[in-house]
Each structure stands twice: as C-alpha cells, then as structure tokens.
Coordinates of N, CA and C (backbone and C1' of nucleotides) in Angstrom, one line a residue:
Chain A
M15 N 89.5 93.4 132.0 CA 88.3 94.1 131.6 C 88.2 94.2 130.1
I16 N 87.1 93.7 129.5 CA 87.1 93.7 128.0 C 86.7 95.2 127.6
L17 N 87.5 95.6 126.6 CA 87.2 97.0 126.0 C 86.0 96.9 125.2
K18 N 85.1 98.0 125.6 CA 83.9 98.1 124.8 C 83.8 99.3 123.9
Q19 N 82.7 99.5 123.2 CA 82.6 100.5 122.3 C 82.9 101.9 122.8
K20 N 82.6 102.1 124.1 CA 82.9 103.4 124.7 C 84.4 103.7 124.6
F21 N 85.3 102.7 124.7 CA 86.7 102.9 124.7 C 87.2 103.3 123.2
F22 N 86.5 102.7 122.3 CA 86.9 103.0 120.9 C 86.3 104.2 120.3
N23 N 85.2 104.6 120.8 CA 84.5 105.8 120.3 C 85.0 107.1 120.9
R24 N 86.3 107.3 120.6 CA 87.0 108.5 121.1 C 88.0 108.9 119.9
P25 N 88.6 110.0 120.1 CA 89.6 110.4 119.0 C 90.6 109.3 118.7
T26 N 90.8 109.0 117.4 CA 91.6 107.8 117.0 C 93.0 107.9 117.5
L27 N 93.6 109.0 117.4 CA 95.0 109.1 117.9 C 95.1 108.7 119.4
K28 N 94.1 109.2 120.2 CA 94.1 108.9 121.6 C 94.0 107.4 121.8
V29 N 93.0 106.8 121.1 CA 92.7 105.3 121.2 C 94.0 104.6 120.8
A30 N 94.6 105.0 119.8 CA 95.9 104.3 119.3 C 96.9 104.2 120.4
E31 N 97.1 105.4 121.0 CA 98.1 105.4 122.1 C 97.7 104.6 123.3
D32 N 96.4 104.6 123.6 CA 95.9 103.8 124.7 C 95.9 102.3 124.5
L33 N 96.0 102.0 123.1 CA 96.0 100.5 122.9 C 97.3 99.8 123.2
L34 N 98.3 100.6 123.3 CA 99.6 100.0 123.6 C 99.6 99.5 125.1
G35 N 100.0 98.3 125.3 CA 99.9 97.7 126.6 C 98.6 96.9 126.9
K36 N 97.6 97.1 125.9 CA 96.4 96.4 126.1 C 96.6 95.0 125.4
F37 N 95.6 94.1 125.7 CA 95.8 92.7 125.2 C 94.8 92.4 124.1
L38 N 95.4 91.7 123.1 CA 94.6 91.2 122.0 C 94.4 89.7 122.3
V39 N 93.1 89.3 122.4 CA 92.9 87.9 122.9 C 92.1 87.2 121.8
R40 N 92.6 86.0 121.4 CA 92.0 85.2 120.4 C 91.7 83.8 121.0
K41 N 90.4 83.5 120.9 CA 90.0 82.2 121.4 C 89.6 81.3 120.2
I42 N 90.2 80.0 120.2 CA 89.8 79.0 119.3 C 89.5 77.8 120.1
G43 N 88.2 77.4 120.1 CA 87.8 76.2 120.9 C 88.1 76.5 122.3
N44 N 88.8 75.7 123.0 CA 89.1 76.0 124.4 C 90.5 76.7 124.6
R45 N 91.2 76.9 123.5 CA 92.5 77.5 123.5 C 92.3 79.0 123.5
E46 N 93.0 79.7 124.4 CA 93.0 81.2 124.4 C 94.4 81.7 124.3
R47 N 94.6 82.6 123.4 CA 95.9 83.2 123.2 C 95.8 84.7 123.4
A48 N 96.7 85.2 124.3 CA 96.7 86.7 124.5 C 98.0 87.3 124.2
L49 N 98.1 88.4 123.5 CA 99.2 89.1 123.2 C 99.1 90.5 123.6
M50 N 100.2 91.1 124.2 CA 100.1 92.5 124.5 C 100.6 93.3 123.3
I51 N 99.8 94.3 123.0 CA 100.0 95.1 121.8 C 101.2 96.1 122.1
T52 N 102.1 96.1 121.1 CA 103.3 96.9 121.3 C 103.4 98.0 120.1
E53 N 102.7 97.8 119.1 CA 102.8 98.7 117.9 C 101.5 98.9 117.2
V54 N 101.1 100.0 116.9 CA 99.8 100.3 116.1 C 100.0 101.5 115.2
E55 N 99.1 101.6 114.3 CA 99.0 102.8 113.4 C 97.6 103.3 113.3
A56 N 97.5 104.6 113.3 CA 96.1 105.2 113.2 C 95.8 105.6 111.7
Y57 N 94.6 105.4 111.3 CA 94.1 105.9 110.0 C 92.9 106.7 110.3
D58 N 93.0 108.0 110.2 CA 92.0 108.9 110.9 C 91.3 109.8 109.9
G59 N 90.1 109.5 109.6 CA 89.2 110.5 109.0 C 89.2 110.4 107.4
P60 N 88.3 111.1 106.8 CA 88.0 111.0 105.4 C 89.2 111.7 104.6
H61 N 89.9 112.5 105.2 CA 91.0 113.3 104.5 C 92.3 112.7 104.5
D62 N 92.5 111.6 105.3 CA 93.7 110.9 105.4 C 93.9 110.2 104.2
K63 N 94.9 110.7 103.4 CA 95.2 110.0 102.1 C 95.8 108.7 102.2
A64 N 96.2 108.3 103.4 CA 96.8 106.9 103.5 C 95.7 105.9 103.9
S65 N 94.6 106.5 104.1 CA 93.4 105.6 104.6 C 92.6 105.0 103.5
H66 N 92.2 103.8 103.5 CA 91.2 103.3 102.5 C 89.9 104.1 102.4
A67 N 89.6 104.8 103.5 CA 88.4 105.7 103.5 C 88.5 106.9 102.7
H68 N 89.7 107.2 102.3 CA 89.9 108.5 101.5 C 89.2 108.5 100.3
K69 N 88.9 107.2 99.7 CA 88.2 107.2 98.4 C 86.7 107.1 98.6
G70 N 86.2 107.3 99.8 CA 84.9 107.3 100.0 C 84.3 106.0 100.6
R71 N 83.0 105.9 100.5 CA 82.3 104.7 101.1 C 82.4 103.5 100.1
T72 N 83.5 103.0 99.8 CA 83.6 101.8 98.9 C 83.2 100.6 99.7
K73 N 82.9 99.5 99.0 CA 82.5 98.4 99.7 C 83.5 97.9 100.8
R74 N 84.7 97.9 100.4 CA 85.8 97.5 101.3 C 85.8 98.4 102.6
A75 N 85.9 99.7 102.4 CA 86.1 100.6 103.5 C 84.9 100.9 104.3
E76 N 83.8 100.4 103.9 CA 82.5 100.7 104.5 C 82.5 100.5 106.0
V77 N 83.2 99.4 106.5 CA 83.3 99.2 107.9 C 83.8 100.3 108.7
M78 N 84.8 101.0 108.1 CA 85.4 102.1 108.7 C 84.5 103.2 109.0
F79 N 83.4 103.3 108.3 CA 82.4 104.4 108.5 C 81.4 104.0 109.6
G80 N 81.4 102.8 110.0 CA 80.4 102.3 111.0 C 80.8 102.6 112.3
E81 N 80.1 101.9 113.3 CA 80.3 102.2 114.7 C 81.7 101.7 115.2
A82 N 82.2 102.3 116.2 CA 83.5 101.9 116.8 C 83.4 100.5 117.4
G83 N 84.5 99.9 117.5 CA 84.5 98.6 118.2 C 84.3 97.4 117.3
R84 N 84.3 97.6 116.0 CA 84.2 96.5 115.1 C 85.5 96.2 114.4
W85 N 85.7 95.0 114.0 CA 87.0 94.7 113.3 C 86.9 95.1 111.8
Y86 N 88.0 95.6 111.3 CA 88.1 95.8 109.9 C 89.4 95.0 109.4
V87 N 89.0 93.9 108.7 CA 90.1 93.0 108.2 C 90.1 93.0 106.7
Y88 N 91.2 93.1 106.1 CA 91.3 93.0 104.6 C 92.6 92.4 104.2
L89 N 92.7 92.0 102.9 CA 93.9 91.3 102.4 C 94.8 92.3 101.6
V90 N 96.0 92.3 101.9 CA 97.0 93.0 101.0 C 98.0 92.1 100.4
Y91 N 98.5 92.6 99.2 CA 99.5 91.9 98.5 C 99.1 90.5 98.2
G92 N 97.8 90.2 98.2 CA 97.3 88.9 97.8 C 97.6 87.9 98.9
M93 N 98.1 88.2 100.0 CA 98.5 87.1 100.9 C 98.5 87.4 102.4
H94 N 98.4 88.7 102.8 CA 98.5 89.1 104.2 C 97.1 89.8 104.7
Y95 N 96.6 89.2 105.7 CA 95.4 89.9 106.3 C 95.9 91.0 107.3
M96 N 95.2 92.2 107.2 CA 95.5 93.2 108.2 C 94.3 93.3 109.1
L97 N 94.7 93.4 110.5 CA 93.7 93.6 111.5 C 93.6 95.0 112.0
N98 N 92.4 95.6 111.9 CA 92.2 97.0 112.4 C 91.0 96.9 113.3
I99 N 91.0 97.9 114.2 CA 89.8 98.1 115.0 C 89.2 99.5 114.7
V100 N 87.9 99.5 114.4 CA 87.3 100.7 114.0 C 87.1 101.7 115.2
T101 N 87.4 103.0 115.0 CA 87.3 104.0 116.1 C 86.4 105.2 115.7
G102 N 86.1 106.0 116.6 CA 85.4 107.2 116.4 C 84.0 107.1 116.2
P103 N 83.2 108.2 116.0 CA 81.8 108.1 115.9 C 81.3 107.5 114.5
K104 N 80.1 107.1 114.4 CA 79.5 106.6 113.2 C 79.6 107.7 112.1
N105 N 79.9 107.2 110.9 CA 80.0 108.1 109.7 C 81.4 108.9 109.7
Y106 N 82.1 108.7 110.8 CA 83.5 109.2 110.7 C 84.5 108.0 110.5
P107 N 85.1 107.9 109.3 CA 85.9 106.7 109.0 C 87.3 106.7 109.6
A108 N 87.4 105.8 110.5 CA 88.8 105.7 111.2 C 89.0 104.3 111.7
A109 N 90.2 103.9 111.8 CA 90.6 102.6 112.4 C 92.0 102.6 112.7
I110 N 92.4 101.6 113.5 CA 93.7 101.5 114.0 C 94.3 100.1 113.6
L111 N 95.4 100.1 112.9 CA 96.0 98.8 112.5 C 96.9 98.3 113.6
I112 N 96.7 97.1 114.0 CA 97.5 96.5 115.0 C 98.8 95.8 114.3
R113 N 99.9 96.3 114.5 CA 101.1 95.9 113.8 C 102.1 95.0 114.5
G114 N 102.0 95.1 115.9 CA 102.9 94.3 116.7 C 102.4 94.0 118.0
A115 N 103.0 92.9 118.6 CA 102.5 92.5 119.9 C 103.7 91.6 120.5
I116 N 103.4 91.2 121.7 CA 104.4 90.3 122.4 C 103.7 89.3 123.3
R117 N 104.3 88.2 123.4 CA 103.8 87.1 124.2 C 104.3 87.2 125.6
C118 N 103.4 87.0 126.5 CA 103.8 87.1 127.9 C 104.5 85.8 128.4
S119 N 105.6 86.0 129.0 CA 106.2 84.8 129.7 C 105.6 84.7 131.1
Q120 N 104.6 83.9 131.2 CA 103.8 83.8 132.4 C 104.7 83.4 133.6
G121 N 105.1 84.3 134.4 CA 105.8 84.0 135.7 C 104.9 84.2 136.8
R122 N 105.6 84.2 138.0 CA 104.8 84.4 139.3 C 104.2 85.8 139.2
S123 N 105.0 86.8 139.0 CA 104.4 88.1 138.8 C 104.5 88.4 137.3
L124 N 104.2 89.5 136.9 CA 104.3 89.8 135.4 C 105.6 90.1 135.0
T125 N 106.1 89.2 134.1 CA 107.4 89.5 133.4 C 107.2 89.4 132.0
W126 N 108.0 90.3 131.3 CA 107.8 90.3 129.8 C 109.1 89.9 129.2
S127 N 109.1 89.0 128.3 CA 110.2 88.6 127.5 C 110.5 89.5 126.4
R128 N 111.7 89.9 126.3 CA 112.1 90.8 125.2 C 112.8 90.1 124.1
S129 N 112.7 88.7 124.2 CA 113.3 87.9 123.2 C 112.6 88.1 121.8
V130 N 113.4 88.1 120.8 CA 112.7 88.1 119.4 C 111.8 87.0 119.2
L131 N 112.0 85.9 119.9 CA 111.1 84.8 119.7 C 109.7 85.0 120.2
D132 N 109.6 85.9 121.1 CA 108.3 86.3 121.6 C 107.6 87.4 120.9
Q133 N 108.4 88.1 120.1 CA 107.8 89.2 119.4 C 107.0 88.7 118.2
V134 N 105.8 89.3 118.1 CA 105.1 89.1 116.9 C 105.0 90.4 116.1
K135 N 106.0 90.5 115.3 CA 106.2 91.8 114.7 C 105.9 91.9 113.2
G136 N 105.0 92.8 112.8 CA 104.5 92.9 111.5 C 103.0 92.5 111.5
P137 N 102.2 93.3 110.8 CA 100.7 93.1 110.9 C 100.3 91.8 110.1
G138 N 101.1 91.4 109.1 CA 100.8 90.2 108.5 C 101.2 88.9 109.3
K139 N 102.3 89.0 110.0 CA 102.6 87.9 110.8 C 101.7 87.7 112.0
L140 N 101.3 88.8 112.5 CA 100.4 88.8 113.6 C 99.0 88.1 113.3
T141 N 98.4 88.4 112.2 CA 97.2 87.7 111.8 C 97.3 86.3 111.5
K142 N 98.5 85.9 111.0 CA 98.8 84.6 110.6 C 99.0 83.8 112.0
F143 N 99.7 84.4 112.9 CA 99.9 83.7 114.2 C 98.6 83.5 115.0
L144 N 97.6 84.4 114.8 CA 96.4 84.3 115.5 C 95.3 83.7 114.8
K145 N 95.6 83.3 113.5 CA 94.6 82.7 112.6 C 93.4 83.7 112.4
I146 N 93.8 84.8 111.9 CA 92.7 85.9 111.7 C 92.6 86.1 110.2
D147 N 91.4 86.0 109.7 CA 91.1 86.3 108.3 C 89.8 87.1 108.1
K148 N 89.4 87.1 106.9 CA 88.3 88.0 106.5 C 87.0 87.7 107.3
K149 N 86.9 86.5 107.8 CA 85.7 86.2 108.6 C 85.4 87.2 109.7
F150 N 86.4 87.9 110.2 CA 86.2 88.8 111.3 C 85.8 90.2 110.8
N151 N 85.9 90.4 109.5 CA 85.6 91.8 109.0 C 84.2 92.1 109.4
G152 N 84.0 93.3 110.0 CA 82.7 93.8 110.4 C 82.1 93.2 111.7
K153 N 82.8 92.2 112.3 CA 82.3 91.7 113.5 C 82.7 92.6 114.7
I154 N 81.8 92.5 115.7 CA 82.1 93.3 116.9 C 83.2 92.6 117.7
A155 N 84.1 93.4 118.2 CA 85.3 92.8 119.1 C 84.6 92.5 120.5
E156 N 84.4 91.2 120.7 CA 83.8 90.8 121.9 C 84.1 89.3 122.3
S157 N 84.0 89.0 123.5 CA 84.3 87.7 124.0 C 83.2 86.7 123.6
P158 N 83.6 85.5 123.3 CA 82.6 84.5 122.8 C 81.9 83.9 124.0
S159 N 82.2 84.2 125.2 CA 81.5 83.7 126.4 C 80.1 84.1 126.3
P160 N 79.2 83.1 126.7 CA 77.7 83.4 126.6 C 77.4 84.6 127.6
R161 N 76.6 85.4 127.2 CA 76.0 86.5 128.1 C 75.2 85.8 129.2
A162 N 75.2 86.5 130.3 CA 74.5 85.9 131.5 C 72.9 86.2 131.3
C163 N 72.4 85.4 130.4 CA 70.9 85.5 130.3 C 70.4 84.2 129.8
G164 N 69.2 84.2 129.3 CA 68.4 83.2 129.0 C 68.9 81.8 128.5
A165 N 68.1 80.9 128.2 CA 68.4 79.5 127.9 C 69.0 79.4 126.5
S166 N 68.5 80.1 125.6 CA 69.0 79.9 124.2 C 70.2 80.6 123.7
V167 N 71.1 80.7 124.7 CA 72.4 81.4 124.3 C 73.3 80.3 123.6
S168 N 73.6 80.6 122.3 CA 74.5 79.7 121.6 C 75.9 80.0 122.0
R169 N 76.6 79.1 122.4 CA 78.1 79.3 122.7 C 78.9 79.3 121.5
R170 N 79.5 80.5 121.3 CA 80.4 80.6 120.1 C 81.7 80.1 120.6
K171 N 82.4 79.4 119.8 CA 83.6 78.7 120.1 C 84.8 79.6 119.9
T172 N 84.7 80.5 119.0 CA 85.9 81.3 118.7 C 85.6 82.8 118.9
G173 N 86.6 83.5 119.1 CA 86.4 85.0 119.3 C 87.7 85.7 119.2
L174 N 87.5 87.0 119.2 CA 88.6 88.0 119.1 C 88.3 89.3 119.7
W175 N 89.0 89.7 120.7 CA 88.6 90.9 121.5 C 89.8 91.5 122.0
L176 N 89.6 92.6 122.7 CA 90.7 93.4 123.4 C 90.4 93.6 124.9
E177 N 91.5 93.5 125.7 CA 91.3 93.6 127.1 C 92.3 94.6 127.7
D178 N 91.8 95.2 128.8 CA 92.8 95.9 129.6 C 93.1 95.0 130.8
R179 N 94.3 94.6 131.0 CA 94.7 93.7 132.0 C 95.5 94.5 133.1
G180 N 95.4 95.8 133.1 CA 95.9 96.5 134.2 C 97.4 97.0 134.0
I181 N 97.9 96.8 132.8 CA 99.3 97.3 132.6 C 99.2 98.8 132.4
K182 N 100.1 99.5 133.2 CA 100.2 101.0 133.0 C 101.4 101.3 132.1
I183 N 101.2 102.1 131.1 CA 102.2 102.4 130.2 C 102.7 103.8 130.5
N184 N 104.0 103.9 130.7 CA 104.6 105.2 130.9 C 104.8 105.9 129.5
K185 N 104.4 107.1 129.6 CA 104.3 107.9 128.3 C 105.8 108.0 127.7
E186 N 106.8 108.0 128.6 CA 108.1 108.2 128.1 C 108.6 106.9 127.3
N187 N 107.8 105.8 127.4 CA 108.1 104.6 126.7 C 107.4 104.5 125.4
I188 N 106.7 105.5 125.0 CA 106.0 105.5 123.7 C 106.7 106.4 122.7
K189 N 106.9 105.9 121.5 CA 107.5 106.7 120.5 C 106.5 106.8 119.3
R190 N 106.6 107.9 118.6 CA 105.8 108.1 117.4 C 106.6 108.3 116.2
T191 N 106.2 107.7 115.1 CA 106.9 107.9 113.8 C 105.9 107.9 112.7
P192 N 106.3 108.3 111.5 CA 105.3 108.1 110.4 C 104.9 106.7 110.1
R193 N 103.9 106.4 109.4 CA 103.4 105.1 109.2 C 104.2 104.4 108.1
I194 N 104.1 103.1 108.2 CA 104.9 102.3 107.2 C 104.2 102.0 106.0
G195 N 105.0 102.1 104.9 CA 104.3 101.7 103.6 C 103.3 102.5 103.1
V196 N 103.3 103.8 103.3 CA 102.2 104.7 102.9 C 102.7 105.9 102.0
N197 N 103.9 105.7 101.4 CA 104.5 106.8 100.7 C 103.6 107.3 99.6
Y198 N 102.7 106.5 99.1 CA 101.8 106.9 98.0 C 100.9 108.1 98.5
A199 N 100.8 108.3 99.8 CA 99.8 109.2 100.3 C 100.2 110.7 100.2
G200 N 101.4 110.9 99.7 CA 101.8 112.3 99.6 C 102.5 112.8 100.9
K201 N 103.3 113.8 100.7 CA 104.2 114.2 101.8 C 103.4 114.5 103.1
I202 N 102.3 115.3 103.1 CA 101.6 115.6 104.2 C 101.2 114.4 105.0
W203 N 100.5 113.5 104.3 CA 99.8 112.4 105.1 C 100.8 111.3 105.3
A204 N 101.7 111.1 104.4 CA 102.8 110.0 104.6 C 103.7 110.4 105.8
N205 N 103.8 111.7 106.1 CA 104.7 112.0 107.2 C 104.0 112.2 108.5
K206 N 102.7 112.1 108.6 CA 102.0 112.3 109.9 C 102.5 111.2 110.8
P207 N 102.9 111.6 112.0 CA 103.3 110.6 113.0 C 102.2 109.8 113.7
Y208 N 101.6 109.0 112.9 CA 100.5 108.2 113.3 C 100.8 106.8 113.7
R209 N 102.1 106.5 113.8 CA 102.5 105.1 114.2 C 103.1 105.3 115.7
F210 N 102.5 104.4 116.5 CA 102.9 104.4 117.9 C 103.5 103.0 118.3
F211 N 104.6 103.1 119.1 CA 105.1 101.8 119.6 C 105.8 102.0 120.9
L212 N 105.9 100.9 121.6 CA 106.6 100.9 122.9 C 108.1 100.6 122.7
T213 N 108.8 101.6 123.1 CA 110.2 101.6 122.9 C 111.0 100.4 123.7
I214 N 110.4 100.0 124.8 CA 111.1 99.1 125.6 C 111.1 97.7 125.0
F215 N 110.2 97.5 124.0 CA 110.2 96.2 123.3 C 110.8 96.4 121.9
D216 N 112.0 97.0 121.9 CA 112.8 97.1 120.7 C 112.3 98.3 119.8
K217 N 113.1 98.6 118.9 CA 113.0 99.6 117.8 C 113.1 101.0 118.4
Chain B
dA5 P 118.5 98.6 97.0 O5' 118.0 97.3 96.3 C5' 118.9 96.6 95.4 C4' 118.1 95.4 94.9 C3' 116.8 95.7 94.2 O3' 116.7 95.0 93.0 C1' 116.5 94.1 96.0
dC6 P 115.5 95.2 92.1 O5' 114.6 93.9 92.4 C5' 115.2 92.7 92.4 C4' 114.2 91.6 92.8 C3' 112.8 91.8 92.2 O3' 112.3 90.6 91.8 C1' 112.7 91.6 94.6
dG7 P 111.5 90.5 90.4 O5' 110.8 89.1 90.5 C5' 111.4 88.1 91.2 C4' 110.4 87.3 92.1 C3' 109.0 87.2 91.5 O3' 108.5 85.9 91.8 C1' 108.9 88.3 93.6
dA8 P 107.2 85.3 91.1 O5' 106.3 85.0 92.3 C5' 106.9 84.3 93.4 C4' 105.9 84.2 94.6 C3' 104.5 84.1 94.2 O3' 103.9 83.2 95.1 C1' 104.7 86.1 95.4
dT9 P 102.7 82.3 94.7 O5' 101.5 83.2 94.9 C5' 101.1 83.6 96.2 C4' 99.9 84.6 96.1 C3' 98.9 84.3 95.0 O3' 97.7 84.3 95.5 C1' 99.7 86.6 94.8
dG10 P 96.5 83.6 94.7 O5' 95.3 84.6 94.8 C5' 94.8 84.9 96.1 C4' 94.2 86.3 96.0 C3' 93.1 86.5 94.9 O3' 92.2 87.4 95.3 C1' 94.7 88.1 94.7
dA11 P 90.6 86.9 95.5 O5' 90.0 88.2 96.3 C5' 90.5 88.5 97.5 C4' 90.6 90.0 97.6 C3' 89.4 90.8 97.1 O3' 89.2 91.8 98.1 C1' 91.3 91.6 96.0
dT12 P 87.8 92.6 98.2 O5' 88.1 94.0 97.6 C5' 89.3 94.7 98.1 C4' 89.7 95.9 97.2 C3' 88.5 96.7 96.7 O3' 88.5 98.0 97.2 C1' 90.1 96.3 95.0
dG13 P 87.3 98.8 97.2 O5' 87.6 99.9 96.0 C5' 88.9 100.6 96.2 C4' 89.2 101.3 94.8 C3' 88.0 102.0 94.2 O3' 88.6 103.2 93.6 C1' 88.8 100.4 92.7
dA14 P 87.8 104.5 93.3 O5' 88.3 104.8 91.8 C5' 89.8 104.7 91.6 C4' 90.0 104.6 90.1 C3' 89.0 105.4 89.2 O3' 89.7 106.0 88.2 C1' 89.0 103.1 88.6
dA15 P 89.1 107.1 87.2 O5' 89.5 106.6 85.8 C5' 90.8 105.9 85.6 C4' 90.7 105.0 84.4 C3' 89.8 105.6 83.3 O3' 90.6 105.4 82.0 C1' 89.0 103.5 83.8
dC16 P 90.2 106.3 80.7 O5' 89.8 105.2 79.7 C5' 90.4 103.9 79.6 C4' 89.5 102.8 79.1 C3' 88.6 103.3 77.9 O3' 88.7 102.5 76.8 C1' 87.3 102.1 79.6
Chain C
dT2 P 83.2 89.4 80.6 O5' 84.2 90.7 80.7 C5' 84.7 91.2 79.4 C4' 85.9 92.1 79.7 C3' 86.9 91.4 80.7 O3' 88.0 91.0 79.9 C1' 86.5 93.7 81.2
dT3 P 89.2 90.8 79.4 O5' 90.2 91.7 80.2 C5' 91.1 92.4 79.4 C4' 91.4 93.8 80.0 C3' 92.7 93.9 80.6 O3' 93.5 94.8 79.9 C1' 91.0 95.0 81.9
dC4 P 95.0 94.8 79.8 O5' 95.3 95.7 81.1 C5' 95.1 97.1 81.0 C4' 95.3 97.7 82.3 C3' 96.6 97.2 83.0 O3' 97.5 98.3 83.1 C1' 94.7 97.3 84.6
dA5 P 99.0 98.1 83.4 O5' 99.1 99.0 84.7 C5' 98.4 100.3 84.8 C4' 98.2 100.6 86.3 C3' 99.5 100.5 87.1 O3' 99.5 101.7 87.9 C1' 97.7 99.2 88.1
dT6 P 100.8 101.9 88.9 O5' 100.1 101.4 90.4 C5' 98.9 102.1 90.7 C4' 98.4 101.5 92.0 C3' 99.5 101.2 93.1 O3' 99.1 101.9 94.2 C1' 98.2 99.3 92.8
dC7 P 100.1 102.3 95.3 O5' 99.8 101.1 96.4 C5' 98.5 101.2 97.0 C4' 98.3 99.8 97.6 C3' 99.3 99.4 98.7 O3' 98.7 99.3 99.9 C1' 98.8 97.6 97.3
dA8 P 97.7 99.9 100.9 O5' 98.5 99.6 102.2 C5' 99.8 100.1 102.4 C4' 100.2 99.8 103.9 C3' 100.0 98.4 104.3 O3' 101.0 98.0 105.3 C1' 98.5 99.6 105.5
dT9 P 102.4 97.4 104.8 O5' 102.0 95.9 104.4 C5' 101.6 95.0 105.4 C4' 102.3 93.6 105.2 C3' 103.6 93.5 105.9 O3' 103.4 92.4 106.8 C1' 103.8 92.8 103.6
dC10 P 104.6 92.0 107.8 O5' 105.4 90.8 107.0 C5' 104.6 89.8 106.5 C4' 105.4 88.8 105.7 C3' 106.8 88.4 106.4 O3' 106.9 87.1 106.4 C1' 107.1 89.2 104.1
dG11 P 107.9 86.3 107.4 O5' 108.9 85.5 106.3 C5' 108.3 84.6 105.4 C4' 109.2 84.4 104.3 C3' 110.7 84.0 104.7 O3' 110.9 82.8 103.9 C1' 110.7 85.9 103.2
dT12 P 112.2 82.0 104.2 O5' 113.2 82.3 103.0 C5' 112.7 82.2 101.6 C4' 113.5 83.0 100.7 C3' 115.0 82.6 100.8 O3' 115.5 82.3 99.5 C1' 114.6 85.0 100.7
dA13 P 117.1 81.8 99.2 O5' 117.8 83.1 98.7 C5' 117.3 83.7 97.4 C4' 118.1 84.9 97.1 C3' 119.6 84.9 97.2 O3' 120.2 85.2 95.9 C1' 118.8 86.8 98.3

DNA sequence: ACGATGATGAAC
DNA sequence: TTCATCATCGTA
C-alpha cells in the first residue's frame, strides 16, 4: 500500500516512528529498488533550531512549509544529497530525514539480512545508492504508474515513493537518540531525541 | 582527525 | 559581492 498524504499529515514524531519498517521504493525505467527504512530523524516545527525552517521561509526551506507528502531534497557539504519527506499541516514546517535502510534478501518468506553489505547506512550513501538528487525536491512522493483513467496519461519512467508492505515493528525494537551532526543547534534542540532507529539492524 | 566541495543565507 | 557554515563520507 502506497503511503499517501494522510499518513504524512500527522505529528512529525509519530510519522517518524511509523516510517521504520516502511519501504522506500525507487523506480528507474523498469528497474525497481525497494529498501526497508531502519533509521530516520525528525525536524519538527519553526522553533527547532536544528531545522532549516528555523530561519523562516527561505527559498531552500520553503518545501518544508508546504503540504505533507512531498520530498525535500538538498545538498550538504557540497557533495551529498539528503532525502526528507515533508510532514504535518500546510504552513507548519517539518520533515523527516531518511538516514538508513536495508535491502531485503528475497527468500520464500520474508527474511532480512543483517549483513553490513545489505545496510545502506548514512543519508548521503542512501541517496547515492538510489540515484536521488535535487530533481525530486518538491515532488509528491508517488508511484510513476499511470492512474487508472483517460487516454492521455503520460507514463513516467522514474519515481520515488513510500510503501507499507505489512511489516509490523515491535516498539521494543525502536530506540531514540539525539540527532546526528546538529550540535550547532544549542543544547535544548541538539539533545532532543528525534532520531529513531531499529535496534535489530545494528547500533 | 581531516579534507573534499558547492549551495545557502546573512552581512556588508 | 564576499564569507562562514554545513542534517556527510572516505581515507588516514
């Protein structure tokens, strides 16, 4: 089931937690790559000093003020693209950074490899692996499949979206810590436990 | 521990 | 128009 705006238009911390175990799906031509999300960080509201939205409606952060369910993609350190999904109501700036995921070893039933080789760990490595760049910034997270309607539906060849594939995550397998690399945000905001990850896949 | 590498926002 | 800063990563 593809996650729609309704899923993202909820309190950001809740969405962040719920994104663990969901699938990030990237389609390029007829290739489709799906990763299960194992690590995220929330950037929540105009007062969050670690958030780009803290400086107001700048050109870069504008997407965060928009409707939920759109991608927010930007470049850091001159070389890494960060992938975020916008959450919460319009005019409330919030987004979730997708930091880590894992590849499914497709067996007869669902089995998950815990091998480091299957870990896609780190937000920069994740976007590189899935070939995600600024082109997705501001785009709605949706499947490229044509909608079931009229003749003039143009088939988009690529896409990036999120899916619920029925994995149930046990709450005891979720851990929270402060976010990575946001020490500039001051004690209060740098220490907020806004990073969520699945303990069963390391760390 | 540190350099790569370029967009961003703020100051001037 | 400059300048410092950065939601990172790979190599040392």
